[in-house]
Tab-separated table of C-alpha atoms in Angstrom:
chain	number	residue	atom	x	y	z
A	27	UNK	CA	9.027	-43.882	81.857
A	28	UNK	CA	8.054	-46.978	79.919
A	29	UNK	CA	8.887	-47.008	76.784
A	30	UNK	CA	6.219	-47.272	74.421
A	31	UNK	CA	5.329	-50.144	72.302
A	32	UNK	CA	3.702	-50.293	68.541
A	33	UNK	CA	0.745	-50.104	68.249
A	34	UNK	CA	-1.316	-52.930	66.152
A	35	UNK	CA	-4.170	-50.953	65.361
A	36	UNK	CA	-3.771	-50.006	62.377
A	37	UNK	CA	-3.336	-52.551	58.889
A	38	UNK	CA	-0.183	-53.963	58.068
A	39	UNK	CA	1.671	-52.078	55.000
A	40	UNK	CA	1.818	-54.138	51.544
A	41	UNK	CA	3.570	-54.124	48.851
A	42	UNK	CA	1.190	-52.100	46.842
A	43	UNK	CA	1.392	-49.774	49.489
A	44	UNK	CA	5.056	-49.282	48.889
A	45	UNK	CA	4.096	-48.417	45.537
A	46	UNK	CA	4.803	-51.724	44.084
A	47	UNK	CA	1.934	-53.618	41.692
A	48	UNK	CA	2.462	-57.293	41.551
A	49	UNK	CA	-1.050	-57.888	39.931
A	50	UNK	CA	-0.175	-55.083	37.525
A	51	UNK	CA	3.826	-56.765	37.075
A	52	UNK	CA	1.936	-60.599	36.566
A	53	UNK	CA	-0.556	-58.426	33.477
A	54	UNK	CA	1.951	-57.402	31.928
A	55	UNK	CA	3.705	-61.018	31.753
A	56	UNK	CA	0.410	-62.435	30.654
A	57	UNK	CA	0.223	-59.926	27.709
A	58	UNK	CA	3.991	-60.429	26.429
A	59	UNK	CA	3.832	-64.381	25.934
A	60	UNK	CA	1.511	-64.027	22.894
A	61	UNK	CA	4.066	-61.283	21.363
A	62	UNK	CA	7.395	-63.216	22.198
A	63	UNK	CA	5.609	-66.251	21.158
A	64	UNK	CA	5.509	-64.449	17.302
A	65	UNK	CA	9.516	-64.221	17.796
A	66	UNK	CA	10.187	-67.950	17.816
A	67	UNK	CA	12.747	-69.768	15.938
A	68	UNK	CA	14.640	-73.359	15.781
A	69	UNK	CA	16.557	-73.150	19.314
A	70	UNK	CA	13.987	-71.564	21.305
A	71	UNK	CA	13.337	-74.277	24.439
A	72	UNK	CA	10.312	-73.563	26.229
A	73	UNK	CA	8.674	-69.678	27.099
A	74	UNK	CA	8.619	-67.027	28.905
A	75	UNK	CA	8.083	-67.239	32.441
A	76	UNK	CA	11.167	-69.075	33.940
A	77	UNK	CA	14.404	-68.299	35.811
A	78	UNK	CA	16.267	-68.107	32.438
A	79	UNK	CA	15.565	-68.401	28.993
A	80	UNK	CA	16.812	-71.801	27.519
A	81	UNK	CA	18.684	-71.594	23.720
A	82	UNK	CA	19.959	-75.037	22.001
A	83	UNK	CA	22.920	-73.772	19.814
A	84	UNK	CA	23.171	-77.358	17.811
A	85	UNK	CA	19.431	-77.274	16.135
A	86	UNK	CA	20.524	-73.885	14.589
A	87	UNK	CA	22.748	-76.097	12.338
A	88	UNK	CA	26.304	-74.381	13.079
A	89	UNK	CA	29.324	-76.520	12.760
A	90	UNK	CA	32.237	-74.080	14.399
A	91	UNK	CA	30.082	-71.741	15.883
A	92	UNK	CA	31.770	-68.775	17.805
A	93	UNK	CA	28.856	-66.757	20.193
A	94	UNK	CA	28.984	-62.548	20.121
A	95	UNK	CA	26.970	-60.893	22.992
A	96	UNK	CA	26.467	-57.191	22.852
A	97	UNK	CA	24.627	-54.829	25.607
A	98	UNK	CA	22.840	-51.610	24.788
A	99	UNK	CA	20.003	-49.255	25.672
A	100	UNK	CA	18.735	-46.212	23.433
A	101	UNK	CA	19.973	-43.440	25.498
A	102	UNK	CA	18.034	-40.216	25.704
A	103	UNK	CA	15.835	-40.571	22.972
A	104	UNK	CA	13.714	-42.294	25.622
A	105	UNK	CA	13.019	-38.577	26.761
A	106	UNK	CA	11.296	-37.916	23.937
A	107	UNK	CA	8.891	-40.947	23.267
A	108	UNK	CA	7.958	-40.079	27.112
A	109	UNK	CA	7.401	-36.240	26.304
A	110	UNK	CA	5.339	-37.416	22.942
A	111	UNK	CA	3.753	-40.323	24.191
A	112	UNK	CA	4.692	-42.141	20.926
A	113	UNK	CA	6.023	-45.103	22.991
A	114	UNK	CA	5.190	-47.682	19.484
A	115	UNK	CA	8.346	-47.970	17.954
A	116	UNK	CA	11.278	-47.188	21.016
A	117	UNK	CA	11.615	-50.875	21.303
A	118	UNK	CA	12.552	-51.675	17.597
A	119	UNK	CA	15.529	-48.902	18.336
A	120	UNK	CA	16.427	-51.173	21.353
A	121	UNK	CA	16.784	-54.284	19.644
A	122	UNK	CA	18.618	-52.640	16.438
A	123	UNK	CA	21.189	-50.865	18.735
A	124	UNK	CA	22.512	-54.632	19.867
A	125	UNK	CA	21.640	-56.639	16.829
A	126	UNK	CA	23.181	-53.876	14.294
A	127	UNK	CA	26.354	-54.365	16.472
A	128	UNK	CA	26.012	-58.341	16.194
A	129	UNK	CA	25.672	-58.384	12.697
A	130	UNK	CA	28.782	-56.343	11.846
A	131	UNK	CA	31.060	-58.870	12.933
A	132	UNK	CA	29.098	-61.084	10.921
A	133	UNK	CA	27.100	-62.755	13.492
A	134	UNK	CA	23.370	-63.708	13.064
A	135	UNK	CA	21.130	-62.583	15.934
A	136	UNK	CA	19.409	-65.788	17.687
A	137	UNK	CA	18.088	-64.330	21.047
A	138	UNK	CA	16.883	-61.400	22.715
A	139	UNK	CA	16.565	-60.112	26.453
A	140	UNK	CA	14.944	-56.209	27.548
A	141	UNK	CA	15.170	-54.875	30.789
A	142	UNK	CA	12.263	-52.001	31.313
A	143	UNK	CA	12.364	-50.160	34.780
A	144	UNK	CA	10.073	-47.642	35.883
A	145	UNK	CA	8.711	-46.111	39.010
A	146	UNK	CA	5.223	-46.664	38.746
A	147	UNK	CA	4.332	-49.320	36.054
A	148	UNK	CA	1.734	-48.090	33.616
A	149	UNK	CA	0.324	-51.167	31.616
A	150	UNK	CA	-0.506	-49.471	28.235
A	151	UNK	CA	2.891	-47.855	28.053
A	152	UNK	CA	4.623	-51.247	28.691
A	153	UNK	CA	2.596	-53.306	26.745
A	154	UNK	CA	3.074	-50.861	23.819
A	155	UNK	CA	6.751	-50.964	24.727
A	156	UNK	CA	7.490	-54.803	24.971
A	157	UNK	CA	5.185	-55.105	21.495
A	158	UNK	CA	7.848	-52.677	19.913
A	159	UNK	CA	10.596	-55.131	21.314
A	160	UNK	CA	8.691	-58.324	19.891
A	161	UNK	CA	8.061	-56.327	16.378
A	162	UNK	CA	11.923	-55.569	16.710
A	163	UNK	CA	13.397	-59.071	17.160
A	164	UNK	CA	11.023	-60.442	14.434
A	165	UNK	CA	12.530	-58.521	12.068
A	166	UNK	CA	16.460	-59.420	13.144
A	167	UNK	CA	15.289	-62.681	12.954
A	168	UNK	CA	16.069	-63.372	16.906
A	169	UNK	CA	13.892	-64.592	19.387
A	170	UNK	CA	12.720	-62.805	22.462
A	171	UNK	CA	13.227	-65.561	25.051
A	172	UNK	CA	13.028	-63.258	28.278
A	173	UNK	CA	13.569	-60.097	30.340
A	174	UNK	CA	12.801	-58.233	33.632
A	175	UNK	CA	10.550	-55.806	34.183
A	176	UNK	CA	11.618	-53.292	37.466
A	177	UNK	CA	9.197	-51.098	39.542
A	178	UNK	CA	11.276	-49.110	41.416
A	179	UNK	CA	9.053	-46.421	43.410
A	180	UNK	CA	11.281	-43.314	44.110
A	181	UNK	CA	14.048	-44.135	41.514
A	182	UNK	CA	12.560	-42.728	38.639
A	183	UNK	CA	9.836	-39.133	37.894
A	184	UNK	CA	6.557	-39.907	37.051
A	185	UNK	CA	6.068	-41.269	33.827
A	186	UNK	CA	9.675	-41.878	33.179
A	187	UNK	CA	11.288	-45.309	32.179
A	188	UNK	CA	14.375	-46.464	30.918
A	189	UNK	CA	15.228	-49.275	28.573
A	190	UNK	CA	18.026	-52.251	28.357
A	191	UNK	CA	18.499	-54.882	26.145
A	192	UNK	CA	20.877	-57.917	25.780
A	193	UNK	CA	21.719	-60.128	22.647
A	194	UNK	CA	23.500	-62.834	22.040
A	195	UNK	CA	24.631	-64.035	18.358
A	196	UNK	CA	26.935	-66.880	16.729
A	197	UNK	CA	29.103	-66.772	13.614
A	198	UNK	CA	31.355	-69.404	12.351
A	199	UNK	CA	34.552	-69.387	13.077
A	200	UNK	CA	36.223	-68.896	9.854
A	201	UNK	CA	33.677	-66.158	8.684
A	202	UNK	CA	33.936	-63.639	11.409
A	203	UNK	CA	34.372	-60.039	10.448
A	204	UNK	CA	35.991	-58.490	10.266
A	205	UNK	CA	38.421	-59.918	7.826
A	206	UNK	CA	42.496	-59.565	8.127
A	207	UNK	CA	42.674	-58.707	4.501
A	208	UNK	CA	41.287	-55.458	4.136
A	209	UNK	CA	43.910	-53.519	2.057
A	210	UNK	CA	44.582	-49.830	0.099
A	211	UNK	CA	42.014	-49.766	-2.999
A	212	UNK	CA	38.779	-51.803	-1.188
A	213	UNK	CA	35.471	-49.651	-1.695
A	214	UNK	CA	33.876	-48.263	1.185
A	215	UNK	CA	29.863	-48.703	0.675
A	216	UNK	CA	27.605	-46.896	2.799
A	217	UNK	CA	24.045	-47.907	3.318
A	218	UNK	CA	21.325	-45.169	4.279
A	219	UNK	CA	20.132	-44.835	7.964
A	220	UNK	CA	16.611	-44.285	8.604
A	221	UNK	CA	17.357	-40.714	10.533
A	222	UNK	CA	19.119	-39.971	13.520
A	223	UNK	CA	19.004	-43.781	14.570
A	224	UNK	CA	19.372	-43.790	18.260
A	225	UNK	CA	22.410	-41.640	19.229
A	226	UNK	CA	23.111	-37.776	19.868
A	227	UNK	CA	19.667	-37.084	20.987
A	228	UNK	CA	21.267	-35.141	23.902
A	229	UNK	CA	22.415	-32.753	21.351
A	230	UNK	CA	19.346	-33.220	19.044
A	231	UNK	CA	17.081	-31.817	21.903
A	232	UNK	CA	19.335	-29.497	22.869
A	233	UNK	CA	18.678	-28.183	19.076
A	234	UNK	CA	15.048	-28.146	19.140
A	235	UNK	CA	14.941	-26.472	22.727
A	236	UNK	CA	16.935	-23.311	21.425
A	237	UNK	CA	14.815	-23.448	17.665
A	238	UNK	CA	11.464	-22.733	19.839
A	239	UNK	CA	9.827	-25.655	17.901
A	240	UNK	CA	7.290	-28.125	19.585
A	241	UNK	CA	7.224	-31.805	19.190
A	242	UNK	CA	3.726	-31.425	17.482
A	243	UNK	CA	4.954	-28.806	15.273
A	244	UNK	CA	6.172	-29.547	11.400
A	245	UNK	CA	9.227	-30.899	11.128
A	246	UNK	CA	11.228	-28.185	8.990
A	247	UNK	CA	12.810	-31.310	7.124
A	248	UNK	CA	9.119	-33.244	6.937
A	249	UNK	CA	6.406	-30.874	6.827
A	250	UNK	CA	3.966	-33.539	6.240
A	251	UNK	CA	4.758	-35.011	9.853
A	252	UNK	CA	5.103	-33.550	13.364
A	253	UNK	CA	9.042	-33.140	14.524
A	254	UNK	CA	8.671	-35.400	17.406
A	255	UNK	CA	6.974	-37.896	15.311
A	256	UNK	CA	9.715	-37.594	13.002
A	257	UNK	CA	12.788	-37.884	15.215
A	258	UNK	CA	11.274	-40.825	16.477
A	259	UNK	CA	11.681	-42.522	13.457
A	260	UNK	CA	12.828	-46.222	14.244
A	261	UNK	CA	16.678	-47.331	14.265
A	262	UNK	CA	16.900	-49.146	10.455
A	263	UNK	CA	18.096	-53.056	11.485
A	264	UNK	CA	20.462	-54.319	8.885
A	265	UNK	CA	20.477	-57.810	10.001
A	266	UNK	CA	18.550	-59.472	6.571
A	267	UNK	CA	20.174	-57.426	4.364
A	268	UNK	CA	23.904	-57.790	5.286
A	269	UNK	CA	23.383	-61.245	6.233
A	270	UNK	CA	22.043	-62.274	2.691
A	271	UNK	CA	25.026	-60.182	1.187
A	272	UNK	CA	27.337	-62.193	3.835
A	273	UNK	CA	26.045	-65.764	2.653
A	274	UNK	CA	25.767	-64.896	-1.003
A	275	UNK	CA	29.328	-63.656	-1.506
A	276	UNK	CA	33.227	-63.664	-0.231
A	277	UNK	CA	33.513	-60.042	-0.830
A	278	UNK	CA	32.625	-58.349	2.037
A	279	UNK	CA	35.665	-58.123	4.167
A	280	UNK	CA	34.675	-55.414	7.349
A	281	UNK	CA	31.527	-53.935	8.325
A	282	UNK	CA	30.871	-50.761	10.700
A	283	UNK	CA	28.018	-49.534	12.871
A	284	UNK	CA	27.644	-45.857	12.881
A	285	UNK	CA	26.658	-45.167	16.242
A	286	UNK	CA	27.546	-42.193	18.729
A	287	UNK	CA	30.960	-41.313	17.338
A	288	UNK	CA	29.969	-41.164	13.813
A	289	UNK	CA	32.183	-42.546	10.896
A	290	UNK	CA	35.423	-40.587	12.776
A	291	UNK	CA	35.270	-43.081	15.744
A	292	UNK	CA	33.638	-46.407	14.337
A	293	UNK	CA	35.447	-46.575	11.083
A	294	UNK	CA	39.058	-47.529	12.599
A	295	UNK	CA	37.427	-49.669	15.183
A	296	UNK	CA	37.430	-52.422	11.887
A	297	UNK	CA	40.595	-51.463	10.454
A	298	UNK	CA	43.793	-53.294	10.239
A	299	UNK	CA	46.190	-50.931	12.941
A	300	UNK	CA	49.235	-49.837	11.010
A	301	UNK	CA	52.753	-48.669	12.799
A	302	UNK	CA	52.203	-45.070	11.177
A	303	UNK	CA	51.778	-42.574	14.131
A	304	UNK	CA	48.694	-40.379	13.575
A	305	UNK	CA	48.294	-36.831	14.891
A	306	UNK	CA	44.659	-37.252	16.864
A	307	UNK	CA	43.502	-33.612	15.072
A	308	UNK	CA	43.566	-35.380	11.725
A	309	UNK	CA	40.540	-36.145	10.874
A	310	UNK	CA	38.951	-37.583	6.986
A	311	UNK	CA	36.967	-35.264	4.743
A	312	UNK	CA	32.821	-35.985	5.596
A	313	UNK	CA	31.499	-37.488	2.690
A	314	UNK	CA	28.942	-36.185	0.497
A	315	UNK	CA	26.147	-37.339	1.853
A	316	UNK	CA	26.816	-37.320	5.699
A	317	UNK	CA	24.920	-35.249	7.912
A	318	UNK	CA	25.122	-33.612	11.682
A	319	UNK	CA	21.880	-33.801	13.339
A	320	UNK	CA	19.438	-30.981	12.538
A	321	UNK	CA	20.621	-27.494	13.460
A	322	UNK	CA	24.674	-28.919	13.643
A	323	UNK	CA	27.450	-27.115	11.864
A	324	UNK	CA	31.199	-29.053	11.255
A	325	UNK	CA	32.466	-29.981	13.955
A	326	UNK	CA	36.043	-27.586	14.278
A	327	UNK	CA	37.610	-31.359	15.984
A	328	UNK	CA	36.594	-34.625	15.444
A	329	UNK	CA	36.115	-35.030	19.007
A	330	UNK	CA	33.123	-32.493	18.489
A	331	UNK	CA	30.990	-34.651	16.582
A	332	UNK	CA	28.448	-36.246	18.337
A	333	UNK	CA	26.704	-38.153	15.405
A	334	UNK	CA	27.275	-38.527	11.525
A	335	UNK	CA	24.583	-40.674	9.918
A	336	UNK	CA	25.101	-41.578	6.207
A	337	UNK	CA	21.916	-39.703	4.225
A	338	UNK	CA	20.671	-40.270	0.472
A	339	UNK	CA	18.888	-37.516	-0.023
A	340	UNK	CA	20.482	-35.507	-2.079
A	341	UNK	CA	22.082	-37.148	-5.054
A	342	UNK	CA	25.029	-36.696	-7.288
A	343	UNK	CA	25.236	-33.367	-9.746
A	344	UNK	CA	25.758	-35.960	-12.653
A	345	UNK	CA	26.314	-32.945	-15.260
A	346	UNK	CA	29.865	-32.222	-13.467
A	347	UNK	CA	30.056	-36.080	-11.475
A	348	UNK	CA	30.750	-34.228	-7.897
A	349	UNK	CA	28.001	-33.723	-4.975
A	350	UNK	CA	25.717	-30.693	-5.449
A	351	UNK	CA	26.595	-27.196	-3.827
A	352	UNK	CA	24.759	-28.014	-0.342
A	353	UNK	CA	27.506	-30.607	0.138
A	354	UNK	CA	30.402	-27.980	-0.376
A	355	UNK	CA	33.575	-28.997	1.547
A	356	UNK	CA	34.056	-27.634	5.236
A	357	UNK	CA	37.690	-25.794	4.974
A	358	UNK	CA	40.760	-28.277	6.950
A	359	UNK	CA	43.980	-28.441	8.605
A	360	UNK	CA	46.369	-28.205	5.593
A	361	UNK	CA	47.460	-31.293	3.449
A	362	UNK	CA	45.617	-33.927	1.698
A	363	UNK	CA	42.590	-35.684	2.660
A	364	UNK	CA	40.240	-37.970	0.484
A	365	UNK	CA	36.619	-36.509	-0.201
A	366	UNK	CA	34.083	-39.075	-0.903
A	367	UNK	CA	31.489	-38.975	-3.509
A	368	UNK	CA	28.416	-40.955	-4.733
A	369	UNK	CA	28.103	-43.593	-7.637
A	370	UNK	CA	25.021	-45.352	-8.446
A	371	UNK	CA	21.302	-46.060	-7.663
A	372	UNK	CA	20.132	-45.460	-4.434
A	373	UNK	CA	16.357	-46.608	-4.661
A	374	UNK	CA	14.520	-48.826	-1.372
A	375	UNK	CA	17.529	-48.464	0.600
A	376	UNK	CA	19.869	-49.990	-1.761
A	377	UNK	CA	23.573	-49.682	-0.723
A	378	UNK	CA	25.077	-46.233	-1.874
A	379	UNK	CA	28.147	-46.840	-2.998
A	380	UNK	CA	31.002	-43.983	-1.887
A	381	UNK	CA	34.267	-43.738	-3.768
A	382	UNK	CA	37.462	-41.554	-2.701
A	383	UNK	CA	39.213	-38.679	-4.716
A	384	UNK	CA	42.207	-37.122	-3.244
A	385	UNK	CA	41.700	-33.760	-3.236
A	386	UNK	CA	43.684	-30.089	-1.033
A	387	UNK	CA	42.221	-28.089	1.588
A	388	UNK	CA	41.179	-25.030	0.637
């Protein structure tokens, strides 16, 4: 028997066929040149649209210039700007998880890169997307300069995206942080975060699927805004605020991002190491005003907590000078630790300024 041969009757398949838009993909390029345009700054060569973005390091005036890169997405609180449909300010988290992590080691942001990969592109969710990123990087003072954008039919549910970005930074040489002279009586400041920032949503959903609450419901801790509204509060990005404080003065000498492992894990990641052996269940006192995400109790191991985010809203009992009864101490593994306590102003986001006690489990 002969064995059969295709038949040509039918149309050839295209690539929209396979699920993939091109016109849709060349829109959505056409819309983000305006917005990245915004974003520009001394260094920028050419736009959008090429094989690479181009960056000239010598017009940005440095003279010893060292270059930080950093890498990082916003993890599952994606999830939840999908389930809301509040898709507005998801790229300002992007671009403050990388440039919050430039900045810290004293770096000033210069460009920006996203990555956005869906299954089926949906204009009006990208656009609003990529407009977030632009918003983002104007306000670290960093140019966008380029990205990709992925449909990938198959690879992802309906509706759902995911989000990368990439920055790249440059510090001089002899003012990189952090500094080799941090020693025993420095003062730990601790500037507010905006909310839960962009880490330990996986838990944070986890708590709102066993409270029974909605996204459009109250939020028990903002009743004048819904709950998914207010966990989507954007990532604060400290870039013009530590970098004026890093220009103006010699006295900062380290600088942490709270991120995913909370002040147990980022905290030594700047400190000198020291030959004194420490047992991995110590763990510091939480200070007065750190927080678990909503619904957390203290964690019984410092491995346990999944995100600590410095808070000012509670201030100082000033009649007795200690923290107010909501911030009573969680009990410890015997022997000493230091609990730390508020001093000063904390209006507009001003610094809040943390000093240590010593002080015995109890």
């Amino acid at each position: 028997m002969p064995p059969k041969t295709p038949s040509n009757d039918h149309a050839p398949l295209t690539y929209r066929d396979a699920g993939v838009d091109v016109d849709a993909g060349n829109a959505l390029v056409k819309a983000i040149g305006p917005l990245a345009a915004k974003t520009m700054r001394a260094g920028v060569l050419g736009g959008i649209g090429g094989f690479g973005g181009l960056f000239d390091l010598k017009a940005c005036g440095y003279s010893d210039p060292l270059l930080v890169a950093a890498t990082d997405g916003v993890g599952t609180k994606l999830k939840l700007a999908i389930e809301t449909g509040l898709h507005d300010g998801i790229g300002i988290d992007l671009v403050a998880m990388n440039v919050n992590d430039l900045v810290v080691q004293g770096a000033e942001p210069l460009f920006f890169l996203d990555y956005f990969a869906t299954g089926k592109l949906e204009l009006g969710v990208a656009s609003a997307v990529v407009a977030s990123i632009a918003a983002g990087c104007k306000e670290a003072g960093c140019a966008l300069i380029g990205g990709e954008t992925a449909e990938m039919p198959g690879l992802y549910d309906e509706g759902d995206y995911d989000l990368a970005g990439f920055t790249v930074g440059a510090v001089e040489r002899d003012r990189l942080l952090p500094r080799t002279d941090l020693a025993a009586g420095d003062v730990l400041v601790g500037i507010p975060s905006s909310g839960v920032h962009a880490n330990g949503f996986s838990l944070v959903r986890r708590v709102v699927a066993e409270s029974g609450l909605g996204w459009d419901d109250p939020a028990p801790f903002a009743p004048e805004t819904s709950l998914g509204a207010a966990l989507l509060t954007p990532t604060r990005i400290y870039v013009r605020q530590l970098l004026g404080t890093i220009r103006t003065t010699s006295a900062i000498k380290a600088l942490a991002h709270i991120t995913g492992g909370g002040l147990i894990d980022n905290l030594p990641r700047v400190l000198p190491r020291h030959p004194r052996r420490r047992d991995r269940h110590e763990r510091p006192a939480p200070a007065a005003g750190i927080r678990m995400a909503p619904g957390g109790s203290p964690p019984r191991r410092p491995r346990d907590a999944a995100h600590l985010q410095l808070r000012d809203r509670h201030g100082p009992d000033r009649r007795r000078g200690r923290c107010r009864p909501r911030h009573r101490r969680p009990r410890l593994a015997q022997g000493r630790s230091r609990c730390l306590r508020h001093t000063g102003a904390r209006d507009g986001g001003e610094p809040v300024r943390l000093e240590g006690k010593p002080w015995s489990a109890s």
